[in-house]
């Protein structure tokens, strides 16, 4: 089954404790992206990757890191989480980077709470 | 900051009616436009995309694009209670950045 998976699905952590949210897709997609979703602010892009070893900042990259060492995986790293990073996070992938038809497949989401 | 704007709703329609969801965007050079549906607590799923002026129909859904007026809309015919969800408009801007910009979504409620 074609899918994007994220782990963990739920996470409660404390300020400053480094964490990683994993994202994996089995569709051989080149393009992967991370979003956060907050009430009233909608989906905002954190980072994206056009292919292996090619990443770039989205709209809200502060406090996050990413890496793309393999085509299928795109982990999101919070080196020192803070309460303002409490949010619902989505990973997404698509076959190529943005074209006229740009269908992104979203993972199930990770709800992160930082206390 | 380029913007994509949607009325947050809720938009309430009775079962069987036509639901009309609207989205405006600020970047006149935007190229492609997408409608996603998101059920509460779930991830967004693509309903339709459109990139040419005019209408595009897919089953009960019709996307309408007017680039001159910078708006895109989604019509849902014969609305069903299962259509109750938040509908997100997303725009591929005409920039070198490879990303979509999402609106905050319109919540649709279809009553039986």
CSV table of C-alpha atoms in Angstrom, one decimal:
chain,number,residue,atom,x,y,z
A,1,UNK,CA,0.0,0.0,0.0
A,2,UNK,CA,1.3,3.4,-1.0
A,3,UNK,CA,1.7,5.5,2.0
A,4,UNK,CA,3.5,8.1,4.1
A,5,UNK,CA,4.2,7.1,7.6
A,6,UNK,CA,5.2,9.2,10.6
A,7,UNK,CA,6.4,8.2,14.1
A,8,UNK,CA,5.5,8.8,16.8
A,9,UNK,CA,1.9,9.8,16.3
A,10,UNK,CA,1.7,11.4,19.7
A,11,UNK,CA,4.5,12.8,21.8
A,12,UNK,CA,4.7,14.8,25.0
A,13,UNK,CA,8.1,16.1,25.9
A,14,UNK,CA,9.8,18.7,28.0
A,15,UNK,CA,11.5,21.9,26.9
A,16,UNK,CA,15.0,21.4,25.7
A,17,UNK,CA,14.9,17.6,25.2
A,18,UNK,CA,16.0,16.8,21.7
A,19,UNK,CA,13.6,14.8,19.6
A,20,UNK,CA,13.2,13.4,16.1
A,21,UNK,CA,10.0,12.8,14.2
A,22,UNK,CA,10.5,10.2,11.5
A,23,UNK,CA,8.8,10.3,8.1
A,24,UNK,CA,9.0,7.6,5.5
A,25,UNK,CA,7.3,7.1,2.1
A,26,UNK,CA,7.2,4.0,-0.1
A,27,UNK,CA,6.3,5.6,-3.4
A,28,UNK,CA,9.7,6.5,-4.6
A,29,UNK,CA,8.8,10.2,-4.4
A,30,UNK,CA,11.5,12.8,-4.9
A,31,UNK,CA,9.8,15.7,-3.1
A,32,UNK,CA,9.1,15.6,0.6
A,33,UNK,CA,8.0,18.3,3.0
A,34,UNK,CA,7.2,19.0,6.6
A,35,UNK,CA,4.3,21.2,7.8
A,36,UNK,CA,2.9,22.3,11.1
A,37,UNK,CA,-0.7,23.1,11.6
A,38,UNK,CA,-2.0,25.4,14.2
A,39,UNK,CA,-5.5,26.7,14.9
A,40,UNK,CA,-6.2,29.9,12.9
A,41,UNK,CA,-2.8,29.7,11.1
A,42,UNK,CA,-3.4,26.8,8.8
A,43,UNK,CA,-0.7,24.6,7.3
A,44,UNK,CA,2.7,26.2,7.2
A,45,UNK,CA,5.7,24.7,5.6
A,46,UNK,CA,8.8,24.1,7.7
A,47,UNK,CA,11.2,22.5,5.3
A,48,UNK,CA,11.1,20.7,2.0
A,49,UNK,CA,13.4,18.5,0.0
A,50,UNK,CA,13.6,18.2,-3.7
A,51,UNK,CA,15.7,15.0,-3.6
A,52,UNK,CA,18.4,13.3,-1.6
A,53,UNK,CA,20.8,15.8,0.0
A,54,UNK,CA,18.7,18.7,-1.3
A,55,UNK,CA,16.8,20.6,1.3
A,56,UNK,CA,15.5,24.1,1.8
A,57,UNK,CA,13.7,26.3,4.2
A,58,UNK,CA,10.0,26.8,4.1
A,59,UNK,CA,8.1,29.6,5.9
A,60,UNK,CA,8.8,28.6,9.5
A,61,UNK,CA,12.1,26.8,9.7
A,62,UNK,CA,13.3,28.3,13.0
A,63,UNK,CA,14.0,25.7,15.6
A,64,UNK,CA,13.9,22.8,13.2
A,65,UNK,CA,16.4,20.7,11.3
A,66,UNK,CA,15.9,18.2,8.6
A,67,UNK,CA,18.1,15.7,6.6
A,68,UNK,CA,17.5,13.7,3.5
A,69,UNK,CA,20.1,11.0,3.3
A,70,UNK,CA,17.8,8.4,1.7
A,71,UNK,CA,15.1,9.0,-0.8
A,72,UNK,CA,12.4,7.4,1.3
A,73,UNK,CA,13.1,9.1,4.7
A,74,UNK,CA,12.9,12.8,5.8
A,75,UNK,CA,13.2,13.1,9.5
A,76,UNK,CA,12.3,16.3,11.4
A,77,UNK,CA,14.7,17.2,14.2
A,78,UNK,CA,13.9,19.6,17.1
A,79,UNK,CA,17.3,20.1,18.8
A,80,UNK,CA,15.9,22.1,21.7
A,81,UNK,CA,12.1,22.0,21.7
A,82,UNK,CA,10.1,24.9,23.2
A,83,UNK,CA,6.5,25.2,24.1
A,84,UNK,CA,5.8,27.3,21.0
A,85,UNK,CA,6.6,24.2,18.9
A,86,UNK,CA,3.5,22.5,20.3
A,87,UNK,CA,1.6,21.7,17.2
A,88,UNK,CA,0.3,19.1,14.8
A,89,UNK,CA,3.0,18.1,12.3
A,90,UNK,CA,2.4,16.6,8.9
A,91,UNK,CA,4.9,15.1,6.5
A,92,UNK,CA,4.0,15.0,2.8
A,93,UNK,CA,5.5,13.7,-0.4
A,94,UNK,CA,4.9,14.0,-4.1
A,95,UNK,CA,6.5,12.3,-7.1
A,96,UNK,CA,8.3,15.5,-8.2
A,97,UNK,CA,8.6,19.0,-7.1
A,98,UNK,CA,5.8,21.4,-7.8
A,99,UNK,CA,4.4,21.2,-11.3
A,100,UNK,CA,1.0,22.1,-12.6
A,101,UNK,CA,-0.4,18.9,-11.1
A,102,UNK,CA,1.1,18.8,-7.6
A,103,UNK,CA,-0.5,16.0,-5.7
A,104,UNK,CA,1.0,15.8,-2.2
A,105,UNK,CA,0.3,12.7,-0.1
A,106,UNK,CA,0.2,13.5,3.6
A,107,UNK,CA,1.2,11.3,6.5
A,108,UNK,CA,-1.2,10.7,9.4
A,109,UNK,CA,0.2,13.5,11.5
A,110,UNK,CA,2.2,13.8,14.8
A,111,UNK,CA,0.7,15.7,17.6
A,112,UNK,CA,3.5,17.2,19.7
A,113,UNK,CA,3.2,18.8,23.1
A,114,UNK,CA,6.2,20.5,24.6
A,115,UNK,CA,5.8,21.4,28.3
B,1,UNK,CA,4.2,37.4,2.5
B,2,UNK,CA,2.0,36.0,-0.1
B,3,UNK,CA,-1.5,35.1,1.1
B,4,UNK,CA,-4.2,32.7,0.5
B,5,UNK,CA,-7.4,33.6,2.2
B,6,UNK,CA,-10.5,31.7,3.0
B,7,UNK,CA,-13.5,32.3,5.2
B,8,UNK,CA,-13.2,30.1,8.2
B,9,UNK,CA,-16.9,29.4,8.4
B,10,UNK,CA,-18.6,27.3,9.4
B,11,UNK,CA,-20.6,27.2,6.2
B,12,UNK,CA,-23.8,25.3,7.0
B,13,UNK,CA,-25.8,23.8,4.2
B,14,UNK,CA,-28.7,21.2,4.2
B,15,UNK,CA,-28.2,17.8,2.8
B,16,UNK,CA,-28.7,17.9,-1.0
B,17,UNK,CA,-27.8,21.5,-1.4
B,18,UNK,CA,-24.9,23.0,-3.2
B,19,UNK,CA,-22.0,24.1,-1.0
B,20,UNK,CA,-19.8,26.9,-2.4
B,21,UNK,CA,-16.4,27.4,-0.9
B,22,UNK,CA,-14.2,30.4,-2.0
B,23,UNK,CA,-10.6,31.2,-1.9
B,24,UNK,CA,-8.7,34.4,-2.9
B,25,UNK,CA,-4.9,34.7,-3.4
B,26,UNK,CA,-2.6,37.6,-3.6
B,27,UNK,CA,0.1,36.4,-6.0
B,28,UNK,CA,-1.1,37.3,-9.5
B,29,UNK,CA,1.5,35.0,-11.0
B,30,UNK,CA,0.2,31.9,-9.2
B,31,UNK,CA,0.1,28.8,-11.4
B,32,UNK,CA,-1.7,26.0,-9.8
B,33,UNK,CA,-4.6,25.7,-7.3
B,34,UNK,CA,-5.6,22.8,-5.2
B,35,UNK,CA,-8.4,21.9,-2.9
B,36,UNK,CA,-7.8,19.5,0.0
B,37,UNK,CA,-10.4,18.1,2.4
B,38,UNK,CA,-9.4,17.5,6.0
B,39,UNK,CA,-11.6,15.6,8.4
B,40,UNK,CA,-11.2,16.5,12.1
B,41,UNK,CA,-8.0,14.9,13.4
B,42,UNK,CA,-7.0,13.5,10.1
B,43,UNK,CA,-4.5,14.5,7.4
B,44,UNK,CA,-5.5,16.5,4.3
B,45,UNK,CA,-6.4,14.7,1.2
B,46,UNK,CA,-6.5,16.1,-2.3
B,47,UNK,CA,-9.9,16.6,-3.9
B,48,UNK,CA,-9.1,18.5,-7.1
B,49,UNK,CA,-6.5,20.7,-8.8
B,50,UNK,CA,-7.0,23.3,-11.5
B,51,UNK,CA,-4.6,25.5,-13.4
B,52,UNK,CA,-6.6,26.9,-16.3
B,53,UNK,CA,-9.3,29.5,-16.1
B,54,UNK,CA,-12.8,28.2,-16.1
B,55,UNK,CA,-14.4,25.2,-14.6
B,56,UNK,CA,-13.2,21.7,-13.9
B,57,UNK,CA,-15.7,19.0,-12.9
B,58,UNK,CA,-15.1,15.7,-11.1
B,59,UNK,CA,-18.2,13.9,-9.9
B,60,UNK,CA,-20.0,16.1,-7.4
B,61,UNK,CA,-17.1,18.5,-7.2
B,62,UNK,CA,-16.5,21.5,-9.5
B,63,UNK,CA,-13.5,23.8,-9.2
B,64,UNK,CA,-13.7,27.2,-10.7
B,65,UNK,CA,-10.7,29.5,-11.4
B,66,UNK,CA,-10.7,33.1,-12.3
B,67,UNK,CA,-7.1,34.4,-12.5
B,68,UNK,CA,-8.1,37.9,-13.4
B,69,UNK,CA,-10.0,38.2,-10.2
B,70,UNK,CA,-7.6,36.0,-8.3
B,71,UNK,CA,-10.1,33.6,-6.8
B,72,UNK,CA,-10.7,30.0,-7.0
B,73,UNK,CA,-13.8,28.2,-5.7
B,74,UNK,CA,-15.1,24.7,-5.0
B,75,UNK,CA,-18.7,23.7,-5.6
B,76,UNK,CA,-20.0,20.6,-4.0
B,77,UNK,CA,-23.3,19.5,-5.5
B,78,UNK,CA,-25.8,17.3,-3.7
B,79,UNK,CA,-23.9,17.8,-0.4
B,80,UNK,CA,-23.9,14.9,2.0
B,81,UNK,CA,-23.3,14.8,5.8
B,82,UNK,CA,-20.1,12.9,5.0
B,83,UNK,CA,-18.8,16.1,3.2
B,84,UNK,CA,-18.7,17.8,6.6
B,85,UNK,CA,-15.0,18.7,6.9
B,86,UNK,CA,-12.5,21.6,6.6
B,87,UNK,CA,-11.6,22.4,3.0
B,88,UNK,CA,-8.2,23.8,2.4
B,89,UNK,CA,-7.2,25.9,-0.6
B,90,UNK,CA,-3.6,25.7,-1.7
B,91,UNK,CA,-1.7,27.8,-4.2
B,92,UNK,CA,1.5,27.1,-6.1
B,93,UNK,CA,3.0,30.6,-6.3
B,94,UNK,CA,5.0,31.8,-9.2
B,95,UNK,CA,8.3,32.0,-7.4
B,96,UNK,CA,11.5,30.0,-7.4
B,97,UNK,CA,10.5,28.3,-4.2
B,98,UNK,CA,9.1,24.9,-4.5
B,99,UNK,CA,6.2,25.0,-2.2
B,100,UNK,CA,2.5,25.4,-1.8
B,101,UNK,CA,0.8,28.1,0.3
B,102,UNK,CA,-2.3,26.9,2.2
B,103,UNK,CA,-5.2,28.9,3.3
B,104,UNK,CA,-6.5,28.4,6.8
B,105,UNK,CA,-9.5,26.4,5.6
B,106,UNK,CA,-13.3,26.7,5.6
B,107,UNK,CA,-15.3,24.4,7.8
B,108,UNK,CA,-18.3,22.9,6.1
B,109,UNK,CA,-21.2,21.5,8.0
B,110,UNK,CA,-23.9,19.5,6.0
B,111,UNK,CA,-27.0,18.8,8.1
B,112,UNK,CA,-29.2,15.8,7.4
